[in-house]
Amino acid sequence: MMNSKFLIFCCLLIFIAISSGLKDKERQKVIVIDDNNWNDVLENEWMLEFYAPWCPACKSLETTWEEFAASSKKLGINVGKSDVTTNPGLSGRFLITAFPTIFHIKNGVFRKYSGSRSKEAFISFIKEEKWNDIEPIQWWRSPSSIHMSAVSSFFKLALSIREYQDHLTEEHGIPQWASYVIFALGIIIIGTIIGIICVCVLDFVFRPKSPLPEYILPDETNNKKENTNEIKESKKEEDVLDDESSLSESGSVRRRKVEESEKN
């Protein structure tokens, strides 16, 4: 009798362990977003957190964010997080200036979350669609735009330069001031090369066209000569008429003077 009870008890423990394990598997975990898979957030609905490992507020939010992610399947959304210290491209793309920063994303439309950081607040934000009350991020700041992709590339380049500088100073023993000189010379040389290429391209594209020589046919030259002769003759006739009119006017004036003297 005791053995049967013991077996039943063991079976119950095994059943509970298996069911709890299945529940843990069914629980949705936080999705890690990096520079390689960030395009996934452009589809469906997301809540995305940007954090830094050294940030105290991020550490206090970690448990709450994981609990919120466990409810994401019921809410029909995805919950993600991104470490800006290892993903500088995303930091520049989203212009992250404070930690933690949370975004609501739905079908490529970005909104910045600024409410309470409790599990209940996150759930009500999604259930009640409170994100409709938040104005979307303007087009010129949209992380999916071309210019923000360029900003992301600059942030990646800056991190690469920093890592290379650390490599020079730590592993090769180069002084820090010497590394700055090396990078300054490199920037000057690269800038000069890019400037020469731009000047050559602009000169080739916008080079002014040389004026074509004007070819005048013989008939056209004759017509031009005739026109000039006609203009000269018309001017001479006008001058003659002006002279005659002036003479006639002077004669009439003299006659008047003579008549006035006779009367007197």
PDB file of C-alpha atoms in Angstrom:
ATOM      1  CA  MET A   1       0.000   0.000   0.000  1.00  0.00           C
ATOM      2  CA  MET A   2       2.805   2.364   0.899  1.00  0.00           C
ATOM      3  CA  ASN A   3       4.645   1.539  -2.294  1.00  0.00           C
ATOM      4  CA  SER A   4       1.615   2.405  -4.418  1.00  0.00           C
ATOM      5  CA  LYS A   5       1.229   5.784  -2.656  1.00  0.00           C
ATOM      6  CA  PHE A   6       4.904   6.459  -3.095  1.00  0.00           C
ATOM      7  CA  LEU A   7       4.654   5.675  -6.805  1.00  0.00           C
ATOM      8  CA  ILE A   8       1.663   7.964  -7.194  1.00  0.00           C
ATOM      9  CA  PHE A   9       3.510  10.745  -5.383  1.00  0.00           C
ATOM     10  CA  CYS A  10       6.549  10.297  -7.647  1.00  0.00           C
ATOM     11  CA  CYS A  11       4.339  10.377 -10.732  1.00  0.00           C
ATOM     12  CA  LEU A  12       2.752  13.616  -9.555  1.00  0.00           C
ATOM     13  CA  LEU A  13       6.153  15.196  -9.011  1.00  0.00           C
ATOM     14  CA  ILE A  14       7.289  14.126 -12.472  1.00  0.00           C
ATOM     15  CA  PHE A  15       4.089  15.484 -14.033  1.00  0.00           C
ATOM     16  CA  ILE A  16       4.495  18.825 -12.266  1.00  0.00           C
ATOM     17  CA  ALA A  17       8.131  19.074 -13.335  1.00  0.00           C
ATOM     18  CA  ILE A  18       7.276  18.278 -16.950  1.00  0.00           C
ATOM     19  CA  SER A  19       4.365  20.746 -17.045  1.00  0.00           C
ATOM     20  CA  SER A  20       6.465  23.503 -15.493  1.00  0.00           C
ATOM     21  CA  GLY A  21       9.195  22.805 -18.028  1.00  0.00           C
ATOM     22  CA  LEU A  22       6.708  23.068 -20.869  1.00  0.00           C
ATOM     23  CA  LYS A  23       5.437  26.364 -19.480  1.00  0.00           C
ATOM     24  CA  ASP A  24       8.964  27.699 -19.325  1.00  0.00           C
ATOM     25  CA  LYS A  25       9.450  26.740 -22.954  1.00  0.00           C
ATOM     26  CA  GLU A  26       6.183  28.394 -23.931  1.00  0.00           C
ATOM     27  CA  ARG A  27       7.185  31.615 -22.174  1.00  0.00           C
ATOM     28  CA  GLN A  28       8.341  34.160 -24.683  1.00  0.00           C
ATOM     29  CA  LYS A  29      11.827  35.442 -23.950  1.00  0.00           C
ATOM     30  CA  VAL A  30      13.324  38.818 -24.726  1.00  0.00           C
ATOM     31  CA  ILE A  31      14.646  38.904 -28.304  1.00  0.00           C
ATOM     32  CA  VAL A  32      18.176  40.258 -28.640  1.00  0.00           C
ATOM     33  CA  ILE A  33      18.412  42.875 -31.415  1.00  0.00           C
ATOM     34  CA  ASP A  34      21.753  43.856 -32.934  1.00  0.00           C
ATOM     35  CA  ASP A  35      23.139  45.549 -36.040  1.00  0.00           C
ATOM     36  CA  ASN A  36      22.586  42.412 -38.110  1.00  0.00           C
ATOM     37  CA  ASN A  37      18.941  41.588 -37.374  1.00  0.00           C
ATOM     38  CA  TRP A  38      17.490  45.012 -36.557  1.00  0.00           C
ATOM     39  CA  ASN A  39      15.413  44.965 -39.775  1.00  0.00           C
ATOM     40  CA  ASP A  40      13.142  42.414 -38.065  1.00  0.00           C
ATOM     41  CA  VAL A  41      11.591  45.228 -36.011  1.00  0.00           C
ATOM     42  CA  LEU A  42      10.223  46.838 -39.188  1.00  0.00           C
ATOM     43  CA  GLU A  43       7.543  44.143 -39.377  1.00  0.00           C
ATOM     44  CA  ASN A  44       4.686  43.470 -36.922  1.00  0.00           C
ATOM     45  CA  GLU A  45       4.525  45.135 -33.495  1.00  0.00           C
ATOM     46  CA  TRP A  46       7.502  45.544 -31.157  1.00  0.00           C
ATOM     47  CA  MET A  47       8.557  47.012 -27.841  1.00  0.00           C
ATOM     48  CA  LEU A  48      12.309  47.580 -28.003  1.00  0.00           C
ATOM     49  CA  GLU A  49      14.566  48.611 -25.132  1.00  0.00           C
ATOM     50  CA  PHE A  50      18.018  50.154 -25.519  1.00  0.00           C
ATOM     51  CA  TYR A  51      20.232  49.681 -22.489  1.00  0.00           C
ATOM     52  CA  ALA A  52      23.804  49.704 -21.251  1.00  0.00           C
ATOM     53  CA  PRO A  53      25.206  47.068 -18.860  1.00  0.00           C
ATOM     54  CA  TRP A  54      26.649  49.715 -16.520  1.00  0.00           C
ATOM     55  CA  CYS A  55      23.339  51.629 -16.235  1.00  0.00           C
ATOM     56  CA  PRO A  56      21.644  51.169 -12.786  1.00  0.00           C
ATOM     57  CA  ALA A  57      18.172  52.004 -14.150  1.00  0.00           C
ATOM     58  CA  CYS A  58      18.620  49.384 -16.872  1.00  0.00           C
ATOM     59  CA  LYS A  59      19.546  46.759 -14.293  1.00  0.00           C
ATOM     60  CA  SER A  60      16.449  47.521 -12.216  1.00  0.00           C
ATOM     61  CA  LEU A  61      14.260  47.245 -15.324  1.00  0.00           C
ATOM     62  CA  GLU A  62      15.734  43.914 -16.438  1.00  0.00           C
ATOM     63  CA  THR A  63      13.406  41.642 -14.389  1.00  0.00           C
ATOM     64  CA  THR A  64      10.300  43.676 -15.258  1.00  0.00           C
ATOM     65  CA  TRP A  65      11.207  43.603 -18.950  1.00  0.00           C
ATOM     66  CA  GLU A  66      11.607  39.826 -18.885  1.00  0.00           C
ATOM     67  CA  GLU A  67       8.218  39.419 -17.179  1.00  0.00           C
ATOM     68  CA  PHE A  68       6.667  41.682 -19.790  1.00  0.00           C
ATOM     69  CA  ALA A  69       8.269  39.588 -22.527  1.00  0.00           C
ATOM     70  CA  ALA A  70       6.685  36.464 -20.980  1.00  0.00           C
ATOM     71  CA  SER A  71       3.258  37.997 -21.720  1.00  0.00           C
ATOM     72  CA  SER A  72       4.167  39.147 -25.226  1.00  0.00           C
ATOM     73  CA  LYS A  73       2.707  36.081 -26.930  1.00  0.00           C
ATOM     74  CA  LYS A  74      -0.740  36.755 -25.459  1.00  0.00           C
ATOM     75  CA  LEU A  75      -0.468  40.410 -26.437  1.00  0.00           C
ATOM     76  CA  GLY A  76       0.562  39.508 -29.994  1.00  0.00           C
ATOM     77  CA  ILE A  77       3.769  41.536 -29.952  1.00  0.00           C
ATOM     78  CA  ASN A  78       7.518  41.015 -29.807  1.00  0.00           C
ATOM     79  CA  VAL A  79       9.683  42.314 -26.973  1.00  0.00           C
ATOM     80  CA  GLY A  80      13.335  43.014 -27.704  1.00  0.00           C
ATOM     81  CA  LYS A  81      16.423  44.606 -26.218  1.00  0.00           C
ATOM     82  CA  SER A  82      19.672  45.972 -27.607  1.00  0.00           C
ATOM     83  CA  ASP A  83      22.991  46.664 -25.898  1.00  0.00           C
ATOM     84  CA  VAL A  84      24.283  49.965 -27.263  1.00  0.00           C
ATOM     85  CA  THR A  85      27.847  49.271 -26.098  1.00  0.00           C
ATOM     86  CA  THR A  86      28.120  46.383 -28.566  1.00  0.00           C
ATOM     87  CA  ASN A  87      25.818  47.852 -31.252  1.00  0.00           C
ATOM     88  CA  PRO A  88      26.977  51.425 -31.910  1.00  0.00           C
ATOM     89  CA  GLY A  89      25.237  51.429 -35.283  1.00  0.00           C
ATOM     90  CA  LEU A  90      21.835  51.111 -33.627  1.00  0.00           C
ATOM     91  CA  SER A  91      22.760  53.774 -31.084  1.00  0.00           C
ATOM     92  CA  GLY A  92      23.400  56.210 -33.932  1.00  0.00           C
ATOM     93  CA  ARG A  93      20.439  55.049 -35.998  1.00  0.00           C
ATOM     94  CA  PHE A  94      17.965  55.626 -33.126  1.00  0.00           C
ATOM     95  CA  LEU A  95      19.896  58.619 -31.656  1.00  0.00           C
ATOM     96  CA  ILE A  96      20.036  57.111 -28.175  1.00  0.00           C
ATOM     97  CA  THR A  97      21.064  59.733 -25.608  1.00  0.00           C
ATOM     98  CA  ALA A  98      19.660  58.251 -22.356  1.00  0.00           C
ATOM     99  CA  PHE A  99      19.268  54.808 -20.785  1.00  0.00           C
ATOM    100  CA  PRO A 100      17.030  52.947 -20.811  1.00  0.00           C
ATOM    101  CA  THR A 101      15.199  54.169 -23.921  1.00  0.00           C
ATOM    102  CA  ILE A 102      12.118  52.272 -25.074  1.00  0.00           C
ATOM    103  CA  PHE A 103      10.499  52.414 -28.514  1.00  0.00           C
ATOM    104  CA  HIS A 104       7.145  51.153 -29.723  1.00  0.00           C
ATOM    105  CA  ILE A 105       7.350  50.020 -33.338  1.00  0.00           C
ATOM    106  CA  LYS A 106       4.468  48.899 -35.518  1.00  0.00           C
ATOM    107  CA  ASN A 107       4.950  48.118 -39.211  1.00  0.00           C
ATOM    108  CA  GLY A 108       7.910  50.458 -39.495  1.00  0.00           C
ATOM    109  CA  VAL A 109       6.334  53.380 -37.580  1.00  0.00           C
ATOM    110  CA  PHE A 110       8.460  54.428 -34.591  1.00  0.00           C
ATOM    111  CA  ARG A 111       7.200  56.002 -31.368  1.00  0.00           C
ATOM    112  CA  LYS A 112       9.174  56.752 -28.227  1.00  0.00           C
ATOM    113  CA  TYR A 113       7.702  55.363 -25.009  1.00  0.00           C
ATOM    114  CA  SER A 114       7.809  57.720 -22.024  1.00  0.00           C
ATOM    115  CA  GLY A 115       5.345  56.168 -19.555  1.00  0.00           C
ATOM    116  CA  SER A 116       5.755  54.179 -16.369  1.00  0.00           C
ATOM    117  CA  ARG A 117       8.235  51.301 -16.365  1.00  0.00           C
ATOM    118  CA  SER A 118       6.092  48.674 -14.681  1.00  0.00           C
ATOM    119  CA  LYS A 119       4.812  45.444 -16.174  1.00  0.00           C
ATOM    120  CA  GLU A 120       1.194  46.545 -15.796  1.00  0.00           C
ATOM    121  CA  ALA A 121       1.917  49.869 -17.534  1.00  0.00           C
ATOM    122  CA  PHE A 122       3.543  48.097 -20.480  1.00  0.00           C
ATOM    123  CA  ILE A 123       0.642  45.658 -20.825  1.00  0.00           C
ATOM    124  CA  SER A 124      -2.021  48.397 -20.667  1.00  0.00           C
ATOM    125  CA  PHE A 125       0.000  50.452 -23.157  1.00  0.00           C
ATOM    126  CA  ILE A 126      -0.374  47.608 -25.681  1.00  0.00           C
ATOM    127  CA  LYS A 127      -3.867  46.400 -24.795  1.00  0.00           C
ATOM    128  CA  GLU A 128      -5.465  49.840 -24.765  1.00  0.00           C
ATOM    129  CA  GLU A 129      -3.393  50.977 -27.780  1.00  0.00           C
ATOM    130  CA  LYS A 130      -2.151  54.033 -25.947  1.00  0.00           C
ATOM    131  CA  TRP A 131       0.588  54.330 -28.517  1.00  0.00           C
ATOM    132  CA  ASN A 132      -1.973  56.029 -30.793  1.00  0.00           C
ATOM    133  CA  ASP A 133      -1.749  59.075 -28.517  1.00  0.00           C
ATOM    134  CA  ILE A 134       1.998  59.414 -29.177  1.00  0.00           C
ATOM    135  CA  GLU A 135       3.147  61.305 -32.253  1.00  0.00           C
ATOM    136  CA  PRO A 136       5.326  59.161 -34.529  1.00  0.00           C
ATOM    137  CA  ILE A 137       8.960  60.071 -35.017  1.00  0.00           C
ATOM    138  CA  GLN A 138       9.395  62.540 -37.855  1.00  0.00           C
ATOM    139  CA  TRP A 139      10.614  61.289 -41.221  1.00  0.00           C
ATOM    140  CA  TRP A 140      14.016  62.958 -40.954  1.00  0.00           C
ATOM    141  CA  ARG A 141      14.702  61.052 -37.700  1.00  0.00           C
ATOM    142  CA  SER A 142      13.253  57.734 -38.806  1.00  0.00           C
ATOM    143  CA  PRO A 143      15.791  54.932 -38.138  1.00  0.00           C
ATOM    144  CA  SER A 144      14.907  53.281 -41.447  1.00  0.00           C
ATOM    145  CA  SER A 145      15.757  56.370 -43.547  1.00  0.00           C
ATOM    146  CA  ILE A 146      18.833  56.596 -45.767  1.00  0.00           C
ATOM    147  CA  HIS A 147      20.485  59.466 -43.884  1.00  0.00           C
ATOM    148  CA  MET A 148      20.091  57.726 -40.527  1.00  0.00           C
ATOM    149  CA  SER A 149      21.736  54.673 -42.096  1.00  0.00           C
ATOM    150  CA  ALA A 150      24.650  56.968 -42.951  1.00  0.00           C
ATOM    151  CA  VAL A 151      24.756  58.167 -39.325  1.00  0.00           C
ATOM    152  CA  SER A 152      24.796  54.525 -38.223  1.00  0.00           C
ATOM    153  CA  SER A 153      27.793  53.885 -40.478  1.00  0.00           C
ATOM    154  CA  PHE A 154      29.669  56.824 -38.935  1.00  0.00           C
ATOM    155  CA  PHE A 155      29.038  55.451 -35.444  1.00  0.00           C
ATOM    156  CA  LYS A 156      30.372  52.055 -36.529  1.00  0.00           C
ATOM    157  CA  LEU A 157      33.419  53.728 -38.070  1.00  0.00           C
ATOM    158  CA  ALA A 158      34.060  55.676 -34.873  1.00  0.00           C
ATOM    159  CA  LEU A 159      33.990  52.458 -32.814  1.00  0.00           C
ATOM    160  CA  SER A 160      36.322  50.730 -35.288  1.00  0.00           C
ATOM    161  CA  ILE A 161      38.797  53.614 -35.050  1.00  0.00           C
ATOM    162  CA  ARG A 162      38.622  53.505 -31.267  1.00  0.00           C
ATOM    163  CA  GLU A 163      39.251  49.762 -31.205  1.00  0.00           C
ATOM    164  CA  TYR A 164      42.193  50.134 -33.604  1.00  0.00           C
ATOM    165  CA  GLN A 165      43.647  52.905 -31.444  1.00  0.00           C
ATOM    166  CA  ASP A 166      43.407  50.667 -28.373  1.00  0.00           C
ATOM    167  CA  HIS A 167      45.117  47.931 -30.371  1.00  0.00           C
ATOM    168  CA  LEU A 168      47.997  50.262 -31.268  1.00  0.00           C
ATOM    169  CA  THR A 169      48.480  51.610 -27.753  1.00  0.00           C
ATOM    170  CA  GLU A 170      47.999  48.399 -25.765  1.00  0.00           C
ATOM    171  CA  GLU A 171      49.492  45.674 -27.946  1.00  0.00           C
ATOM    172  CA  HIS A 172      52.130  47.595 -29.926  1.00  0.00           C
ATOM    173  CA  GLY A 173      53.080  50.050 -27.180  1.00  0.00           C
ATOM    174  CA  ILE A 174      52.630  53.160 -29.321  1.00  0.00           C
ATOM    175  CA  PRO A 175      52.130  56.342 -27.229  1.00  0.00           C
ATOM    176  CA  GLN A 176      48.664  57.809 -27.296  1.00  0.00           C
ATOM    177  CA  TRP A 177      49.839  61.103 -28.821  1.00  0.00           C
ATOM    178  CA  ALA A 178      51.512  59.167 -31.639  1.00  0.00           C
ATOM    179  CA  SER A 179      48.263  57.310 -32.381  1.00  0.00           C
ATOM    180  CA  TYR A 180      46.461  60.666 -32.664  1.00  0.00           C
ATOM    181  CA  VAL A 181      49.112  61.876 -35.129  1.00  0.00           C
ATOM    182  CA  ILE A 182      48.710  58.701 -37.207  1.00  0.00           C
ATOM    183  CA  PHE A 183      44.939  59.113 -37.379  1.00  0.00           C
ATOM    184  CA  ALA A 184      45.233  62.833 -38.171  1.00  0.00           C
ATOM    185  CA  LEU A 185      47.570  62.153 -41.076  1.00  0.00           C
ATOM    186  CA  GLY A 186      45.299  59.375 -42.290  1.00  0.00           C
ATOM    187  CA  ILE A 187      42.272  61.690 -42.222  1.00  0.00           C
ATOM    188  CA  ILE A 188      44.166  64.401 -44.126  1.00  0.00           C
ATOM    189  CA  ILE A 189      45.339  61.969 -46.806  1.00  0.00           C
ATOM    190  CA  ILE A 190      41.924  60.355 -47.215  1.00  0.00           C
ATOM    191  CA  GLY A 191      40.221  63.775 -47.322  1.00  0.00           C
ATOM    192  CA  THR A 192      42.654  64.983 -49.986  1.00  0.00           C
ATOM    193  CA  ILE A 193      42.022  61.929 -52.153  1.00  0.00           C
ATOM    194  CA  ILE A 194      38.253  62.263 -51.810  1.00  0.00           C
ATOM    195  CA  GLY A 195      38.478  65.998 -52.642  1.00  0.00           C
ATOM    196  CA  ILE A 196      40.507  65.339 -55.808  1.00  0.00           C
ATOM    197  CA  ILE A 197      38.022  62.682 -56.914  1.00  0.00           C
ATOM    198  CA  CYS A 198      35.081  65.055 -56.319  1.00  0.00           C
ATOM    199  CA  VAL A 199      36.774  67.869 -58.274  1.00  0.00           C
ATOM    200  CA  CYS A 200      37.504  65.548 -61.211  1.00  0.00           C
ATOM    201  CA  VAL A 201      33.941  64.271 -61.270  1.00  0.00           C
ATOM    202  CA  LEU A 202      32.455  67.768 -61.097  1.00  0.00           C
ATOM    203  CA  ASP A 203      34.807  69.024 -63.785  1.00  0.00           C
ATOM    204  CA  PHE A 204      33.851  66.151 -66.056  1.00  0.00           C
ATOM    205  CA  VAL A 205      30.105  66.499 -65.473  1.00  0.00           C
ATOM    206  CA  PHE A 206      29.776  70.309 -65.408  1.00  0.00           C
ATOM    207  CA  ARG A 207      32.509  71.247 -67.895  1.00  0.00           C
ATOM    208  CA  PRO A 208      31.317  74.264 -69.960  1.00  0.00           C
ATOM    209  CA  LYS A 209      30.807  73.514 -73.641  1.00  0.00           C
ATOM    210  CA  SER A 210      32.951  75.507 -76.121  1.00  0.00           C
ATOM    211  CA  PRO A 211      30.837  77.737 -78.436  1.00  0.00           C
ATOM    212  CA  LEU A 212      30.458  76.386 -81.958  1.00  0.00           C
ATOM    213  CA  PRO A 213      31.802  78.576 -84.822  1.00  0.00           C
ATOM    214  CA  GLU A 214      29.137  80.432 -86.715  1.00  0.00           C
ATOM    215  CA  TYR A 215      29.121  79.578 -90.398  1.00  0.00           C
ATOM    216  CA  ILE A 216      27.588  82.355 -92.529  1.00  0.00           C
ATOM    217  CA  LEU A 217      26.405  81.535 -95.999  1.00  0.00           C
ATOM    218  CA  PRO A 218      27.128  83.935 -98.903  1.00  0.00           C
ATOM    219  CA  ASP A 219      23.452  84.819 -99.307  1.00  0.00           C
ATOM    220  CA  GLU A 220      23.265  85.782 -95.680  1.00  0.00           C
ATOM    221  CA  THR A 221      26.282  88.080 -96.010  1.00  0.00           C
ATOM    222  CA  ASN A 222      24.735  89.803 -99.038  1.00  0.00           C
ATOM    223  CA  ASN A 223      21.475  90.270 -97.185  1.00  0.00           C
ATOM    224  CA  LYS A 224      23.301  91.742 -94.249  1.00  0.00           C
ATOM    225  CA  LYS A 225      25.176  94.205 -96.528  1.00  0.00           C
ATOM    226  CA  GLU A 226      21.951  95.275 -98.195  1.00  0.00           C
ATOM    227  CA  ASN A 227      20.279  95.792 -94.858  1.00  0.00           C
ATOM    228  CA  THR A 228      23.158  97.915 -93.620  1.00  0.00           C
ATOM    229  CA  ASN A 229      23.121 100.018 -96.833  1.00  0.00           C
ATOM    230  CA  GLU A 230      19.373 100.574 -96.500  1.00  0.00           C
ATOM    231  CA  ILE A 231      19.795 101.650 -92.921  1.00  0.00           C
ATOM    232  CA  LYS A 232      22.541 104.120 -93.887  1.00  0.00           C
ATOM    233  CA  GLU A 233      20.458 105.606 -96.725  1.00  0.00           C
ATOM    234  CA  SER A 234      17.430 105.991 -94.477  1.00  0.00           C
ATOM    235  CA  LYS A 235      19.595 107.809 -91.953  1.00  0.00           C
ATOM    236  CA  LYS A 236      20.927 110.165 -94.661  1.00  0.00           C
ATOM    237  CA  GLU A 237      17.398 110.975 -95.802  1.00  0.00           C
ATOM    238  CA  GLU A 238      16.370 111.699 -92.245  1.00  0.00           C
ATOM    239  CA  ASP A 239      19.365 114.002 -91.813  1.00  0.00           C
ATOM    240  CA  VAL A 240      18.481 115.878 -95.035  1.00  0.00           C
ATOM    241  CA  LEU A 241      14.872 116.291 -93.947  1.00  0.00           C
ATOM    242  CA  ASP A 242      16.030 117.583 -90.609  1.00  0.00           C
ATOM    243  CA  ASP A 243      18.322 120.109 -92.322  1.00  0.00           C
ATOM    244  CA  GLU A 244      15.541 121.310 -94.615  1.00  0.00           C
ATOM    245  CA  SER A 245      13.133 121.652 -91.758  1.00  0.00           C
ATOM    246  CA  SER A 246      15.708 123.622 -89.798  1.00  0.00           C
ATOM    247  CA  LEU A 247      16.382 125.916 -92.810  1.00  0.00           C
ATOM    248  CA  SER A 248      12.690 126.529 -93.344  1.00  0.00           C
ATOM    249  CA  GLU A 249      12.262 127.344 -89.722  1.00  0.00           C
ATOM    250  CA  SER A 250      15.211 129.761 -89.781  1.00  0.00           C
ATOM    251  CA  GLY A 251      13.787 131.497 -92.918  1.00  0.00           C
ATOM    252  CA  SER A 252      10.423 131.980 -91.353  1.00  0.00           C
ATOM    253  CA  VAL A 253      12.056 133.495 -88.304  1.00  0.00           C
ATOM    254  CA  ARG A 254      13.973 135.969 -90.469  1.00  0.00           C
ATOM    255  CA  ARG A 255      10.813 137.008 -92.315  1.00  0.00           C
ATOM    256  CA  ARG A 256       9.055 137.720 -89.082  1.00  0.00           C
ATOM    257  CA  LYS A 257      11.942 139.847 -87.883  1.00  0.00           C
ATOM    258  CA  VAL A 258      11.946 141.852 -91.176  1.00  0.00           C
ATOM    259  CA  GLU A 259       8.184 142.450 -90.990  1.00  0.00           C
ATOM    260  CA  GLU A 260       8.449 143.596 -87.394  1.00  0.00           C
ATOM    261  CA  SER A 261      11.252 146.058 -88.296  1.00  0.00           C
ATOM    262  CA  GLU A 262       9.190 147.516 -91.188  1.00  0.00           C
ATOM    263  CA  LYS A 263       6.225 148.067 -88.936  1.00  0.00           C
ATOM    264  CA  ASN A 264       8.344 149.887 -86.440  1.00  0.00           C
TER     265      ASN A 264
END
